[in-house]
Tab-separated table of C-alpha atoms in Angstrom:
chain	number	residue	atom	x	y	z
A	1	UNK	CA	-14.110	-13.033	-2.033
A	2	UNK	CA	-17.488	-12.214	0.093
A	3	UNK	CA	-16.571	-10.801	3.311
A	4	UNK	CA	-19.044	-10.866	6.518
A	5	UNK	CA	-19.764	-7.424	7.734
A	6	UNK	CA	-18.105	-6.734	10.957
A	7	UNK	CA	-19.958	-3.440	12.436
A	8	UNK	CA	-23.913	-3.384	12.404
A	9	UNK	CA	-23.954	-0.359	10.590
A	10	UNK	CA	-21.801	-2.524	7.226
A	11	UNK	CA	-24.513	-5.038	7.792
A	12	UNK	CA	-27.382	-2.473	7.566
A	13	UNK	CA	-25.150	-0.598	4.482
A	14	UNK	CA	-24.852	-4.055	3.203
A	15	UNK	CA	-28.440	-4.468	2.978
A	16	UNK	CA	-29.160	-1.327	1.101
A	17	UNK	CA	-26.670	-2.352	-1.320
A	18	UNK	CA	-28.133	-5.925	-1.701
A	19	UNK	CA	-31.816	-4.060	-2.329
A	20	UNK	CA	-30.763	-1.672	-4.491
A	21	UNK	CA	-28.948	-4.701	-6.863
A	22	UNK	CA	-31.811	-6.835	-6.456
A	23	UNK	CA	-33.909	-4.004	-7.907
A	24	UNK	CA	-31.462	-3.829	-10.523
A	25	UNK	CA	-30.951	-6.768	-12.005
A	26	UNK	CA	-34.801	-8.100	-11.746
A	27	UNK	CA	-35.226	-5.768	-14.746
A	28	UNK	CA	-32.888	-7.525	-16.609
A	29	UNK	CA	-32.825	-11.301	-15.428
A	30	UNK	CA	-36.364	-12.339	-16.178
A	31	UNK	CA	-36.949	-15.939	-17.657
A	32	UNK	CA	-39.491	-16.562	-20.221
A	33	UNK	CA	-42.615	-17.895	-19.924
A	34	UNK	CA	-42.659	-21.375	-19.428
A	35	UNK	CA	-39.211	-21.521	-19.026
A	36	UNK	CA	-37.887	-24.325	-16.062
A	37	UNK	CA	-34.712	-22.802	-14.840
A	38	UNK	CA	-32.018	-24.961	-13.647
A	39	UNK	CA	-30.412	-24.986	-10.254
A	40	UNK	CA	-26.891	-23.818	-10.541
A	41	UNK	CA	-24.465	-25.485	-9.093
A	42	UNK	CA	-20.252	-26.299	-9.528
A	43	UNK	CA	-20.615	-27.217	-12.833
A	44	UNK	CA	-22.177	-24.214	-14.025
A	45	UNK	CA	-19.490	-22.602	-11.786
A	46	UNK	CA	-16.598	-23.686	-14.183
A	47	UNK	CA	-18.276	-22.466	-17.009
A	48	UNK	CA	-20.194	-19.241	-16.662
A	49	UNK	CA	-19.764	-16.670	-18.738
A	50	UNK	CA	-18.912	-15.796	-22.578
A	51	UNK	CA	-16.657	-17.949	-24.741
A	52	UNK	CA	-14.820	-16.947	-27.831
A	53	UNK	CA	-16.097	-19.438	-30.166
A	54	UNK	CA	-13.483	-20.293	-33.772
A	55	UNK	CA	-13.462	-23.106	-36.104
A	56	UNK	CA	-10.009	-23.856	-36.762
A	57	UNK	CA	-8.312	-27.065	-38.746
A	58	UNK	CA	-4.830	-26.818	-37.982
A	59	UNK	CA	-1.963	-25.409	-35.851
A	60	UNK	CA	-1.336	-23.022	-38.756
A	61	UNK	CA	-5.222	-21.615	-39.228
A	62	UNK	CA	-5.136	-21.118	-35.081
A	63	UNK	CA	-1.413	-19.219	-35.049
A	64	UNK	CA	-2.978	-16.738	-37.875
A	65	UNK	CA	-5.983	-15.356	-35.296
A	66	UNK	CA	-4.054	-15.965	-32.327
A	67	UNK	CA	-3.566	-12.033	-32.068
A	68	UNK	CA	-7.240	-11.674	-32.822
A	69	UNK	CA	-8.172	-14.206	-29.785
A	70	UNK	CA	-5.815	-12.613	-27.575
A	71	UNK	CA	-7.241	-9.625	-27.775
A	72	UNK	CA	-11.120	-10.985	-27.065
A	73	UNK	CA	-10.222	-13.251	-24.330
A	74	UNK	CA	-9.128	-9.896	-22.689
A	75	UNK	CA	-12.418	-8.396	-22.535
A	76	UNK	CA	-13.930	-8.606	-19.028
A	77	UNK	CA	-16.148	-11.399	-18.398
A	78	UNK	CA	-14.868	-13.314	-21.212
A	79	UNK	CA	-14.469	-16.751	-19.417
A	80	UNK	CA	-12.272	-18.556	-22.298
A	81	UNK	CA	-11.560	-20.101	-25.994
A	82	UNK	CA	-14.426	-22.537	-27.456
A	83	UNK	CA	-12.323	-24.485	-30.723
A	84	UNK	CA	-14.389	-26.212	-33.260
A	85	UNK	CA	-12.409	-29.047	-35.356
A	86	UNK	CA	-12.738	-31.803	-37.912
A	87	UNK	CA	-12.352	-35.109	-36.338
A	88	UNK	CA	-10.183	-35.627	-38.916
A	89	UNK	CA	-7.622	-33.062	-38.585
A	90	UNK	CA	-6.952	-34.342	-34.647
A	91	UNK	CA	-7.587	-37.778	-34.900
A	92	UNK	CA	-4.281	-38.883	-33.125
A	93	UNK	CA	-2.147	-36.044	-33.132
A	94	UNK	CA	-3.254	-32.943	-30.396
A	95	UNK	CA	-1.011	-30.701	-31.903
A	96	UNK	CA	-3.843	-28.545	-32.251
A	97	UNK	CA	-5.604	-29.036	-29.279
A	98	UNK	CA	-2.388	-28.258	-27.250
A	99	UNK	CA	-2.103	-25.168	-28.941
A	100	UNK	CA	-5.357	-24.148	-27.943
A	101	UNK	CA	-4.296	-24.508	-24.624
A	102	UNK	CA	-1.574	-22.649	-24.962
A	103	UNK	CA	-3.038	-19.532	-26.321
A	104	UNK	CA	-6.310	-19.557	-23.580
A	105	UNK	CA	-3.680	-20.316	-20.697
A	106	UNK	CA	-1.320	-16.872	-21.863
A	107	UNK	CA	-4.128	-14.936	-20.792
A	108	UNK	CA	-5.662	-17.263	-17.677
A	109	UNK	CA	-8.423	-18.241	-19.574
A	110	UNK	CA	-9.907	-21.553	-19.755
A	111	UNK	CA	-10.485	-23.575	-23.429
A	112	UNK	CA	-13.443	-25.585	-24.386
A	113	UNK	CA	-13.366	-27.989	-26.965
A	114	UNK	CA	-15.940	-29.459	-29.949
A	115	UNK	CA	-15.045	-31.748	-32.585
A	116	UNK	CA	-17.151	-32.553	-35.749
A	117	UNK	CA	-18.073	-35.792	-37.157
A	118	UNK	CA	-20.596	-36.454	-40.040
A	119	UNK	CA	-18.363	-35.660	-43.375
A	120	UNK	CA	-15.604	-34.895	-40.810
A	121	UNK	CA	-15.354	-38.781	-39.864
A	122	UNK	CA	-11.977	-40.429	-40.303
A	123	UNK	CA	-11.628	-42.634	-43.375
A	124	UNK	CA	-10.561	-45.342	-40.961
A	125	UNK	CA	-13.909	-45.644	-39.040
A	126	UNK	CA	-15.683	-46.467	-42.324
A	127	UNK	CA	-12.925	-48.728	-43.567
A	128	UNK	CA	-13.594	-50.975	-40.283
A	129	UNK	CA	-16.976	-50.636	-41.438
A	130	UNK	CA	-19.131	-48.424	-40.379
A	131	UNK	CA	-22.123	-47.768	-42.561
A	132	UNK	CA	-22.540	-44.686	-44.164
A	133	UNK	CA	-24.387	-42.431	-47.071
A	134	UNK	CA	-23.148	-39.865	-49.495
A	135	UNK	CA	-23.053	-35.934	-49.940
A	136	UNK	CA	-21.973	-35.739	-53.160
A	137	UNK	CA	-18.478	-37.905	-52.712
A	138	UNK	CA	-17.946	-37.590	-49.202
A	139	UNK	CA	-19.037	-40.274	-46.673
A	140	UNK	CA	-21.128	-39.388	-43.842
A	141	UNK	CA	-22.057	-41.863	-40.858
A	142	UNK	CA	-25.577	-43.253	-40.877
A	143	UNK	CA	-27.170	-43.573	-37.803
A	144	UNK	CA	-28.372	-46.955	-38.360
A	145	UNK	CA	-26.967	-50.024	-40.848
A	146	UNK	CA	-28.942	-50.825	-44.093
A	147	UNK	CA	-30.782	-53.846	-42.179
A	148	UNK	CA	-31.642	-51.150	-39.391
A	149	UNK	CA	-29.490	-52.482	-36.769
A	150	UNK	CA	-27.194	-49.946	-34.684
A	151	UNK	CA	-24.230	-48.797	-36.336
A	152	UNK	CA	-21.649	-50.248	-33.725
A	153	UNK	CA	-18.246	-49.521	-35.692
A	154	UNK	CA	-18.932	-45.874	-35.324
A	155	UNK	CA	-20.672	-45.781	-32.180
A	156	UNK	CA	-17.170	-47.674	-30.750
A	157	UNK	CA	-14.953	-45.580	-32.746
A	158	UNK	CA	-16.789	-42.345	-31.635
A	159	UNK	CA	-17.197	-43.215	-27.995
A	160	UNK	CA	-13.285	-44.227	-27.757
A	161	UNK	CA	-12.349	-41.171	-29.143
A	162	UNK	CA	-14.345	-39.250	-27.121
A	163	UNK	CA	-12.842	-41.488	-24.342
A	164	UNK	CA	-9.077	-39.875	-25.613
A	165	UNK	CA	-10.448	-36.455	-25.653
A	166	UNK	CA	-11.871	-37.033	-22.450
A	167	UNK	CA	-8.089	-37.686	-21.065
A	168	UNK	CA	-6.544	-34.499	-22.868
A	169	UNK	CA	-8.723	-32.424	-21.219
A	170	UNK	CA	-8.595	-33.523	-17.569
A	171	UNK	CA	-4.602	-33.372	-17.940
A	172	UNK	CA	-4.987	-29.473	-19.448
A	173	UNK	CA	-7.311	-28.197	-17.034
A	174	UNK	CA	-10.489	-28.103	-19.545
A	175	UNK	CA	-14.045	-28.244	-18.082
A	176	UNK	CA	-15.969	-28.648	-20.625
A	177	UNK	CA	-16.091	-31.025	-23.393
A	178	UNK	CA	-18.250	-30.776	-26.343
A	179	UNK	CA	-19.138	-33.499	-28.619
A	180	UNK	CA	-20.594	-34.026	-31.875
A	181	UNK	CA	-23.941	-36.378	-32.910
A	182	UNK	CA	-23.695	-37.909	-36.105
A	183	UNK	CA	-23.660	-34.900	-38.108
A	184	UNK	CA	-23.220	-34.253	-41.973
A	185	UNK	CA	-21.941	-30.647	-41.670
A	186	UNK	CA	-21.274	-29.356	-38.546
A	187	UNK	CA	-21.365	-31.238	-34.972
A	188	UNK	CA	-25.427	-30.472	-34.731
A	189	UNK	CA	-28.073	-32.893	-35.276
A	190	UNK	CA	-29.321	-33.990	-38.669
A	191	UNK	CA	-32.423	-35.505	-39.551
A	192	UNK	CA	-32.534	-33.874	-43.130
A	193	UNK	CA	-33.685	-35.136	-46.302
A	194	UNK	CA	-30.311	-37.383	-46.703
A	195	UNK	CA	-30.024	-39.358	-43.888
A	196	UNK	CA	-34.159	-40.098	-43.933
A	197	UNK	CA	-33.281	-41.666	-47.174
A	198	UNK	CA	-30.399	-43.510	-46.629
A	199	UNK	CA	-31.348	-47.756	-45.940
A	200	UNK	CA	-32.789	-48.663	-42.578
A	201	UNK	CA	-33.742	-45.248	-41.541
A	202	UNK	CA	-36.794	-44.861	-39.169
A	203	UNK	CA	-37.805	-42.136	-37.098
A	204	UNK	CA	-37.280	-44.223	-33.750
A	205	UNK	CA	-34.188	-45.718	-35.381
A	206	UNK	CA	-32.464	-42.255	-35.863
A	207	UNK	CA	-33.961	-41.540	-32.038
A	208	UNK	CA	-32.543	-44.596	-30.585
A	209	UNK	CA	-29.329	-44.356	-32.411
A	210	UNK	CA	-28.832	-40.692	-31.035
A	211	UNK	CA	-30.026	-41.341	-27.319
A	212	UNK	CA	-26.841	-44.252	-27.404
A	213	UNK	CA	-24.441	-41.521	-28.037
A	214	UNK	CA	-26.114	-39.179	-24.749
A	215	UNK	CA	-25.302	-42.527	-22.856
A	216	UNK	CA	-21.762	-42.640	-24.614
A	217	UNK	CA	-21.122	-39.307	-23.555
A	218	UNK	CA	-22.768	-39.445	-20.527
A	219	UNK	CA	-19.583	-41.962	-19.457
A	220	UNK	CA	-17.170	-39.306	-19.920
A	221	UNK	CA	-18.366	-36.074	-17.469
A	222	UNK	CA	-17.617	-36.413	-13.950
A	223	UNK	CA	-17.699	-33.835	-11.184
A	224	UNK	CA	-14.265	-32.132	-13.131
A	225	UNK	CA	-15.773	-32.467	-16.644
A	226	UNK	CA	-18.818	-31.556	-17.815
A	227	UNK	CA	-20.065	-32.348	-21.708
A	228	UNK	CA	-22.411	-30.833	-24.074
A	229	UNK	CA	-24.410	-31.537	-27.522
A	230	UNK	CA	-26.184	-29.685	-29.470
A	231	UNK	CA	-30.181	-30.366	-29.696
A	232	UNK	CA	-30.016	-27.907	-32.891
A	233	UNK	CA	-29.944	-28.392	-36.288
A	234	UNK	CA	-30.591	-30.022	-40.057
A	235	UNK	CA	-34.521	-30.807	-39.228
A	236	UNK	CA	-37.272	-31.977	-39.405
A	237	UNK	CA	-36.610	-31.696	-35.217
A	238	UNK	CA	-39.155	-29.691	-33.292
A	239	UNK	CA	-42.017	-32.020	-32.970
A	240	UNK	CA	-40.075	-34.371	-30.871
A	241	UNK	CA	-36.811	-35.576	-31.627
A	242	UNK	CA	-34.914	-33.048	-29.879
A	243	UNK	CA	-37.256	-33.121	-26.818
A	244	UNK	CA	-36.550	-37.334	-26.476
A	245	UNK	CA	-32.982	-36.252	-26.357
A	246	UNK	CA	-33.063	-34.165	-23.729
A	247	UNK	CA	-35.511	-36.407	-21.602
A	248	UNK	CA	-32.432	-38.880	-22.529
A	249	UNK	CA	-29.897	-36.531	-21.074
A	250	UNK	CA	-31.767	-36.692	-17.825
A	251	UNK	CA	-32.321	-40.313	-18.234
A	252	UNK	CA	-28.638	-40.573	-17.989
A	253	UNK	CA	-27.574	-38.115	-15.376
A	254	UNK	CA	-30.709	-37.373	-13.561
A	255	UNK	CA	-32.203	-33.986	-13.637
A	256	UNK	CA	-30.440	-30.819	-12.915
A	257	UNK	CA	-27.427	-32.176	-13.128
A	258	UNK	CA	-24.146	-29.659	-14.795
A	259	UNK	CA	-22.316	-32.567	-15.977
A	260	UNK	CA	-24.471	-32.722	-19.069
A	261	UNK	CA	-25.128	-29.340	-20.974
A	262	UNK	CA	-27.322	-29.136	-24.206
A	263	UNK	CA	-26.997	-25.858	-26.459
A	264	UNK	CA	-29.182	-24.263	-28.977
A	265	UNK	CA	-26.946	-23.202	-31.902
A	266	UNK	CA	-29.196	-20.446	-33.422
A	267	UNK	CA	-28.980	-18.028	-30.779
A	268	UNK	CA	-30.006	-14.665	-32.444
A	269	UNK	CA	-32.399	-11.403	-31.293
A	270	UNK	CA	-35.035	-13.414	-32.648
A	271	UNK	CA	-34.483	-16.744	-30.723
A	272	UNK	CA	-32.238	-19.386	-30.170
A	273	UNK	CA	-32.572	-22.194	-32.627
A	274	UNK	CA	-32.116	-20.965	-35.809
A	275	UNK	CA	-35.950	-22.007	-36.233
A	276	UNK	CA	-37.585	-20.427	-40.307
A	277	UNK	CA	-40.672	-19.545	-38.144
A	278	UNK	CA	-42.173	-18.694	-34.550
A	279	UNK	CA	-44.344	-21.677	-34.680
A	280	UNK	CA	-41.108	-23.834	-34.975
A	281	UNK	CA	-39.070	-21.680	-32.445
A	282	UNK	CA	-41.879	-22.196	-30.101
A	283	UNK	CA	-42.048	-25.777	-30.398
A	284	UNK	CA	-38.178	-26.123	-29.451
A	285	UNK	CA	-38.579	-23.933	-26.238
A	286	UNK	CA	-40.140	-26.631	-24.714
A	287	UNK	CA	-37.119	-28.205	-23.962
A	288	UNK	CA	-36.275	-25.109	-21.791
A	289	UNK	CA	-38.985	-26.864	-19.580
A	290	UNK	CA	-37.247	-29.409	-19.014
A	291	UNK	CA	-34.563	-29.698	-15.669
A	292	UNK	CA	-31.633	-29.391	-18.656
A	293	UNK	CA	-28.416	-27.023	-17.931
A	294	UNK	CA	-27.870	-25.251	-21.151
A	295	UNK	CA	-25.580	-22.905	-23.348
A	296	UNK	CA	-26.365	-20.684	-26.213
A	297	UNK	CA	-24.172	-20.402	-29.887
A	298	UNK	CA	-24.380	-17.611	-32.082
A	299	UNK	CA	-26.241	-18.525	-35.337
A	300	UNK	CA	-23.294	-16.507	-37.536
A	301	UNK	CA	-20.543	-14.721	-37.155
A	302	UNK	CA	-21.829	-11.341	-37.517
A	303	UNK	CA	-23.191	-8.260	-35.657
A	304	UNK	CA	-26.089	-7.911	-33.704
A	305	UNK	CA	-28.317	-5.452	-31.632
A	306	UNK	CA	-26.158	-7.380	-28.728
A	307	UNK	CA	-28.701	-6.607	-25.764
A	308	UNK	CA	-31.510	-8.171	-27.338
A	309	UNK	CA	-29.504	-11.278	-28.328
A	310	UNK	CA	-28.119	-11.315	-24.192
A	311	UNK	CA	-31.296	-11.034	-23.117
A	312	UNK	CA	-31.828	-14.754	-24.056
A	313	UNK	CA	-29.383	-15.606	-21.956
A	314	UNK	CA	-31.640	-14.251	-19.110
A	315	UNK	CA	-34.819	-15.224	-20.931
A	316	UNK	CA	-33.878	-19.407	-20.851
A	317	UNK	CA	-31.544	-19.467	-17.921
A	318	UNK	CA	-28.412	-20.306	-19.994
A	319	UNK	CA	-25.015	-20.588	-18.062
A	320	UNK	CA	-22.970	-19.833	-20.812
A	321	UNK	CA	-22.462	-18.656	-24.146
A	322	UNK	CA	-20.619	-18.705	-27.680
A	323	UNK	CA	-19.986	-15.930	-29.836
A	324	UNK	CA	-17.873	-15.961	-32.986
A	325	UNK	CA	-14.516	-14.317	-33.197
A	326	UNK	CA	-14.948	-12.439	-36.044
A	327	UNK	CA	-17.940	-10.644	-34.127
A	328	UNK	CA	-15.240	-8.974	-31.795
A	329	UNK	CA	-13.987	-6.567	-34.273
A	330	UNK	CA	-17.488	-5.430	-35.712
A	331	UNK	CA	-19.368	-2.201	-35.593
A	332	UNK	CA	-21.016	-3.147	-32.403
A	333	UNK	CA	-17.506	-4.649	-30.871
A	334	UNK	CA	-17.700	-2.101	-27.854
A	335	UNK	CA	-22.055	-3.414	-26.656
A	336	UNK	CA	-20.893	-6.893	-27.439
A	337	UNK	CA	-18.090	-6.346	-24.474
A	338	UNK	CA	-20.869	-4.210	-22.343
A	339	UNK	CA	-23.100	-6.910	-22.680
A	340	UNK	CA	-20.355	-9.919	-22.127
A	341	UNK	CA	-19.518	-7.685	-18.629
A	342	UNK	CA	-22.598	-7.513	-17.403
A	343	UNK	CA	-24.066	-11.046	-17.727
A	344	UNK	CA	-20.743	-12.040	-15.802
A	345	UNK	CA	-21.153	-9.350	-13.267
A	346	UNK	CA	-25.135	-10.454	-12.646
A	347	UNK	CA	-25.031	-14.288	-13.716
A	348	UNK	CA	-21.530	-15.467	-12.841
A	349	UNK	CA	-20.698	-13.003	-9.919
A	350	UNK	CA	-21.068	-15.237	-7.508
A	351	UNK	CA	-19.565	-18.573	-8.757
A	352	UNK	CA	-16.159	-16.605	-9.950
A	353	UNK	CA	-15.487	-14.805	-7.222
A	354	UNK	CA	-11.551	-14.880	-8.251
A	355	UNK	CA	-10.410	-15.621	-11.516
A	356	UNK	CA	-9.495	-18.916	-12.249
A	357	UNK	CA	-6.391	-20.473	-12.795
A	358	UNK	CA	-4.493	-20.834	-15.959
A	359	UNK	CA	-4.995	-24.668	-17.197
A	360	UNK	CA	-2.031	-26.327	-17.272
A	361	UNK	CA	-0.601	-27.044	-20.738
A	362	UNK	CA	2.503	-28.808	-19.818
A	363	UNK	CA	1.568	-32.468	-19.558
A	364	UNK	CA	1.933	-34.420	-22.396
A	365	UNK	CA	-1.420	-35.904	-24.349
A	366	UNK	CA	-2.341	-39.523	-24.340
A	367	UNK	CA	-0.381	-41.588	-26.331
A	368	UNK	CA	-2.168	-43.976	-29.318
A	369	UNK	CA	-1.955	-46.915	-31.509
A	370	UNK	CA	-4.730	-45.752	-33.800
A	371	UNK	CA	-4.333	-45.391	-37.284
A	372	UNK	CA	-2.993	-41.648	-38.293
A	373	UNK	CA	-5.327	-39.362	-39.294
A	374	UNK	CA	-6.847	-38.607	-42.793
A	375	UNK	CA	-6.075	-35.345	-44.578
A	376	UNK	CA	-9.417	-32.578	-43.936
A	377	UNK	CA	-11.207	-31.876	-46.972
A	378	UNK	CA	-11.150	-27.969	-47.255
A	379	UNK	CA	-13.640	-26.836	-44.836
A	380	UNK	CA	-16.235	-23.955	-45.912
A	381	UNK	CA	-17.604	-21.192	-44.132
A	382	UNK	CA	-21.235	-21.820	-43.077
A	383	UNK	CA	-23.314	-20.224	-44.923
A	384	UNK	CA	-25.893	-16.947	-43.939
A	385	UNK	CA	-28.708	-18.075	-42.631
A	386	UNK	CA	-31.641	-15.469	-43.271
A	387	UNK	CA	-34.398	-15.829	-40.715
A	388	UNK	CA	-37.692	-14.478	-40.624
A	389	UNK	CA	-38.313	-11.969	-37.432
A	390	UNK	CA	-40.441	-14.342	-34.932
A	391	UNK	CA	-42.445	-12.910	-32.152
A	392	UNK	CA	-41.947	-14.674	-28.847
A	393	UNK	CA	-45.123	-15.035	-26.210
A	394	UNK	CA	-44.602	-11.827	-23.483
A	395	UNK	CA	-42.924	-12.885	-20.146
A	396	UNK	CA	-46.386	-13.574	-18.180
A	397	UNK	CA	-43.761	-14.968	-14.783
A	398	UNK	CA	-43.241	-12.008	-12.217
A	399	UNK	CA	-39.369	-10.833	-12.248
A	400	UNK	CA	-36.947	-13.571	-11.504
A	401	UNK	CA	-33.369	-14.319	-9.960
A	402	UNK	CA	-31.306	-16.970	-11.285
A	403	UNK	CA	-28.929	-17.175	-7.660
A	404	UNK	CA	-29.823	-16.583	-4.155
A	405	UNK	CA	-27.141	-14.102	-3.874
A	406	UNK	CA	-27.949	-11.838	-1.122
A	407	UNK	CA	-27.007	-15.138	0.956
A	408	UNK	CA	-24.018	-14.812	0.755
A	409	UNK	CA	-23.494	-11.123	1.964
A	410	UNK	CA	-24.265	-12.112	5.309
């Protein structure tokens, strides 16, 4: 808690103090050029700070690395448990979701959530319809119907179970709700070779189709619940697409506004969309001009040179971030927890000034008439990406501060 000086001389020590930080952390908190840096606000509040990020399919898969999680969520500045799943495996039954909850609460830590559609997709969605192409012999949901129309059965099934997930979290205490586009592999966006062949597709179909689900999701946030998606992924998606999706995130909740996040999911020393050149990296950091809150995602889970990859953080005004699990056990375990401390020390200070209460996990999740779920296929771990180094234009801006902090000493 800030406290107000009571003797003059506190005040005047307090100021020394607040100049000497100052001096310290413009060296490390300086925004890239170009950049348009959010203002923070309650939202960002709830969320600041490093997240243990794990893809996980079942109760079983979570209980094995619950030690493992345990023992990350204990670092310092760690603000909680990210889960990725397969729509599938928790269509109707939060078994796993609850679990989650449990483990993240043990230690007073929040969990975030992220489900995956494309291949991930319930058989029952496509047997009410919904229009879909092939990978090999798994369905995945096409943006648009043969005749080019919208594909309604999915956009319904999606945006009601989004609508369920919603529910779950308010009644567990979670703040943050990710969702997933259309997909294929993963919960990113996809505008790859497959779905620009499949019937009906058009450039501004596939845009249209994917600023309906920012709308969608838009629905669900409120002041207690913020969401997220992912303006990342299976491209072509630099020269534009992404960009209309985050002018349709503001279209939908005005600018600056934490209830609606959008993450890069190729964070990396080398940038933060998983871009195969600088030219390409360059032309997604124009969104970070845009009056967008946004989160970072580790590319893999591996090690890194970890200040170069937190100074993105800094570099694009990012409120949060994801890093895998397995990367808390590497060679470079003990930087990755420097690193994690000191963006919550400098970023997050001042919107946790206590920790923040354990999430409840005892009330019960929604009840539903849906059909039951379809057994997962085995799920596979992504794949290395290799990326060229890229070369980033120097920070031209003079040194910047994310917070007006020294307010609040007075």
């Amino acid at each position: 808690m800030h406290k107000r000086p009571i003797f003059p001389r506190a005040r005047a020590l307090t100021s020394v103090v607040a100049m000497a930080v100052l001096t310290a952390l413009t060296v490390v908190a300086q925004p890239s050029a170009g950049a348009t840096m959010p203002t923070m606000s309650e939202g960002d509040d709830r969320v600041c700070g490093t997240w243990v990020l794990q893809q996980v399919q079942s109760t079983a898969e979570i209980n094995a690395y619950a030690s493992r999680i345990d023992a990350a969520l204990a670092i310092p500045g760690v603000v909680g448990l990210s889960i990725r799943f397969p729509w599938n495996v928790a269509d109707t039954d939060f078994a796993l979701l609850d679990r989650a909850a449990e483990i993240a609460a043990s230690r007073g830590k929040q969990l975030a959530i992220r489900f995956m559609a494309g291949r991930h997709t319930p058989q029952r969605v496509f047997d009410a319809g919904a229009a879909y192409y092939l990978k090999g012999a798994e369905k995945v949901p096409a943006p648009v119907n043969a005749d080019g129309s919208p594909n309604t059965v999915f956009e319904q099934a999606w945006n009601e179970y989004v609508g369920r997930l919603a529910a779950w979290s308010r009644a567990h205490g979670v703040h943050l709700m990710h969702l997933a586009w259309y997909g294929q592999d993963w919960a990113e966006l996809n505008n790859g070779a497959e779905v620009r062949a499949s019937a009906g597709y058009t450039q501004q179909r596939w845009t249209d189709a994917h600023a309906r689900l920012v709308a969608l999701g838009a629905q669900h946030a409120d002041a207690s619940l913020s969401v997220e998606l992912p303006l990342s992924g299976y491209g072509p998606l630099s020269n534009g697409p992404s960009a209309a999706l985050a002018d349709a995130v503001i279209a939908n909740v005005g600018g600056d506004s934490s209830r609606f996040f959008v993450q890069a999911n190729g964070w990396s020393p080398d940038g933060e969309w998983g871009a195969p050149s600088g030219a390409v990296e360059a032309d997604f950091d124009r969104i970070w001009d845009k009056t967008v809150h946004r989160g970072l995602q580790m590319i893999q889970p591996q090690d890194y040179d970890w200040a170069a990859v937190y100074q993105r953080l800094y570099d694009v005004g990012a409120s949060y971030a994801e890093v895998y699990l397995p990367s808390f056990t590497m060679a470079n375990a003990s930087r990755l927890g420097d690193e994690i401390e000191r963006f919550a020390d400098t970023q997050c200070a001042l919107w946790h000034p206590e920790d923040p209460p354990a999430p409840t996990t005892t009330a019960p999740a929604p009840t539903t008439t849906a059909a039951p779920p379809t057994t997962a296929p085995p799920t596979t771990t992504k794949p290395p990406t290799t990326k060229p180094p890229t070369t980033k234009p120097p920070t031209t801006k003079p040194p910047w501060l994310r917070w007006r902090w020294w307010a609040h000493l007075a």
